[in-house]
Amino acid sequence: IVQATRYPWQEVNATSSNEDNDAITRIDGQRGCAIPFVRASAWNFESNYLQQANEDLLLMVQVETEQGVEAIPEIAEVPGIDGIFLGPLDLSCSMGLYRAFDDP
């Protein structure tokens, strides 16, 4: 999923919970690269568009199952994922506790 959001040959700062410093991680993105031909890059007048797009990108993933909740520590370690959102209704449904948000 991270590769689909990145342009080819992008590097991202990845902070691991096991490290004190930011690490640079190379992500070989799969996103299309028609930069000179699209309005978002002002038809190539924005010389630093790729770098700016990479810096501005926020990638959040959604967890909706018990299995997903158990995998949160592993998901959080994936370079390029900036946040994890819990889908409370789907999560409660997948646990057989539909809308029982107060259930321990």
C-alpha positions as a LaTeX table, in Angstrom:
\begin{tabular}{lrrr}
\hline
Residue & $x$ (\AA) & $y$ (\AA) & $z$ (\AA) \\
\hline
Ile1 & 0.00 & 0.00 & 0.00 \\
Val2 & 2.87 & 2.39 & 0.74 \\
Gln3 & 4.38 & 1.84 & $-2.70$ \\
Ala4 & 1.08 & 2.75 & $-4.36$ \\
Thr5 & 1.16 & 6.19 & $-2.73$ \\
Arg6 & 4.74 & 7.08 & $-3.65$ \\
Tyr7 & 6.38 & 8.22 & $-6.83$ \\
Pro8 & 9.30 & 6.09 & $-8.03$ \\
Trp9 & 12.65 & 6.58 & $-6.29$ \\
Gln10 & 11.39 & 8.37 & $-3.22$ \\
Glu11 & 13.05 & 8.41 & 0.17 \\
Val12 & 11.02 & 8.90 & 3.35 \\
Asn13 & 11.91 & 9.60 & 6.95 \\
Ala14 & 10.90 & 6.57 & 8.97 \\
Thr15 & 10.96 & 6.69 & 12.73 \\
Ser16 & 10.99 & 3.33 & 14.41 \\
Ser17 & 9.89 & 2.97 & 18.01 \\
Asn18 & 13.19 & 1.12 & 18.57 \\
Glu19 & 15.33 & 4.00 & 17.36 \\
Asp20 & 16.02 & 7.49 & 18.66 \\
Asn21 & 16.85 & 8.99 & 15.27 \\
Asp22 & 14.95 & 9.31 & 12.03 \\
Ala23 & 16.08 & 6.82 & 9.41 \\
Ile24 & 15.94 & 7.41 & 5.68 \\
Thr25 & 14.16 & 4.58 & 3.91 \\
Arg26 & 13.97 & 4.17 & 0.16 \\
Ile27 & 10.53 & 3.26 & $-1.14$ \\
Asp28 & 10.37 & 2.32 & $-4.81$ \\
Gly29 & 6.96 & 3.76 & $-5.46$ \\
Gln30 & 4.51 & 2.60 & $-8.09$ \\
Arg31 & 2.55 & 5.83 & $-8.53$ \\
Gly32 & 2.35 & 7.18 & $-12.07$ \\
Cys33 & 4.93 & 9.80 & $-12.96$ \\
Ala34 & 3.38 & 12.10 & $-15.57$ \\
Ile35 & 4.62 & 15.12 & $-13.62$ \\
Pro36 & 5.30 & 17.43 & $-16.60$ \\
Phe37 & 1.78 & 16.94 & $-17.93$ \\
Val38 & $-0.50$ & 17.49 & $-14.94$ \\
Arg39 & $-1.97$ & 20.52 & $-13.20$ \\
Ala40 & $-0.79$ & 19.40 & $-9.74$ \\
Ser41 & 2.80 & 20.13 & $-10.77$ \\
Ala42 & 1.75 & 23.33 & $-12.55$ \\
Trp43 & 2.68 & 21.61 & $-15.79$ \\
Asn44 & 6.28 & 21.15 & $-14.60$ \\
Phe45 & 6.75 & 24.75 & $-13.42$ \\
Glu46 & 7.11 & 23.42 & $-9.85$ \\
Ser47 & 10.66 & 22.12 & $-10.01$ \\
Asn48 & 10.50 & 20.44 & $-6.61$ \\
Tyr49 & 7.06 & 18.87 & $-7.02$ \\
Leu50 & 8.19 & 15.28 & $-6.37$ \\
Gln51 & 10.01 & 16.21 & $-3.18$ \\
Gln52 & 7.17 & 18.44 & $-1.95$ \\
Ala53 & 4.52 & 15.83 & $-2.72$ \\
Asn54 & 6.53 & 13.27 & $-0.78$ \\
Glu55 & 6.91 & 15.59 & 2.22 \\
Asp56 & 3.23 & 16.57 & 2.24 \\
Leu57 & 1.89 & 13.02 & 1.98 \\
Leu58 & 0.09 & 11.54 & 4.99 \\
Leu59 & $-0.71$ & 7.85 & 4.80 \\
Met60 & $-3.12$ & 6.41 & 7.35 \\
Val61 & $-4.41$ & 2.86 & 7.39 \\
Gln62 & $-7.62$ & 1.63 & 8.98 \\
Val63 & $-7.91$ & $-1.39$ & 11.27 \\
Glu64 & $-11.33$ & $-3.04$ & 11.49 \\
Thr65 & $-10.74$ & $-6.57$ & 12.88 \\
Glu66 & $-9.28$ & $-8.24$ & 15.96 \\
Gln67 & $-6.51$ & $-9.64$ & 13.79 \\
Gly68 & $-5.72$ & $-6.11$ & 12.64 \\
Val69 & $-5.62$ & $-4.85$ & 16.24 \\
Glu70 & $-3.15$ & $-7.61$ & 17.13 \\
Ala71 & $-0.98$ & $-6.57$ & 14.17 \\
Ile72 & $-0.86$ & $-2.86$ & 15.08 \\
Pro73 & 2.72 & $-2.99$ & 16.42 \\
Glu74 & 3.90 & $-4.57$ & 13.16 \\
Ile75 & 1.85 & $-2.18$ & 11.03 \\
Ala76 & 3.29 & 0.81 & 12.91 \\
Glu77 & 6.82 & $-0.28$ & 11.99 \\
Val78 & 6.16 & $-0.11$ & 8.23 \\
Pro79 & 8.11 & 2.83 & 6.75 \\
Gly80 & 5.76 & 5.29 & 5.09 \\
Ile81 & 2.70 & 4.61 & 7.27 \\
Asp82 & 2.07 & 7.72 & 9.34 \\
Gly83 & $-0.93$ & 6.69 & 11.40 \\
Ile84 & $-3.44$ & 3.98 & 12.23 \\
Phe85 & $-7.16$ & 4.62 & 12.57 \\
Leu86 & $-9.53$ & 2.19 & 14.25 \\
Gly87 & $-12.89$ & 1.65 & 12.56 \\
Pro88 & $-14.97$ & 1.29 & 15.73 \\
Leu89 & $-18.21$ & 0.05 & 14.20 \\
Asp90 & $-16.58$ & $-2.51$ & 11.92 \\
Leu91 & $-14.25$ & $-3.58$ & 14.73 \\
Ser92 & $-17.13$ & $-4.12$ & 17.15 \\
Cys93 & $-19.02$ & $-6.05$ & 14.49 \\
Ser94 & $-16.03$ & $-8.27$ & 13.69 \\
Met95 & $-15.75$ & $-9.08$ & 17.41 \\
Gly96 & $-19.41$ & $-10.09$ & 17.65 \\
Leu97 & $-20.08$ & $-7.03$ & 19.83 \\
Tyr98 & $-21.96$ & $-4.81$ & 17.38 \\
Arg99 & $-22.11$ & $-1.28$ & 18.82 \\
Ala100 & $-21.18$ & $-2.52$ & 22.30 \\
Phe101 & $-18.56$ & 0.22 & 22.68 \\
Asp102 & $-18.63$ & 0.04 & 26.50 \\
Asp103 & $-17.88$ & $-3.70$ & 26.55 \\
Pro104 & $-14.45$ & $-4.31$ & 28.12 \\
\hline
\end{tabular}
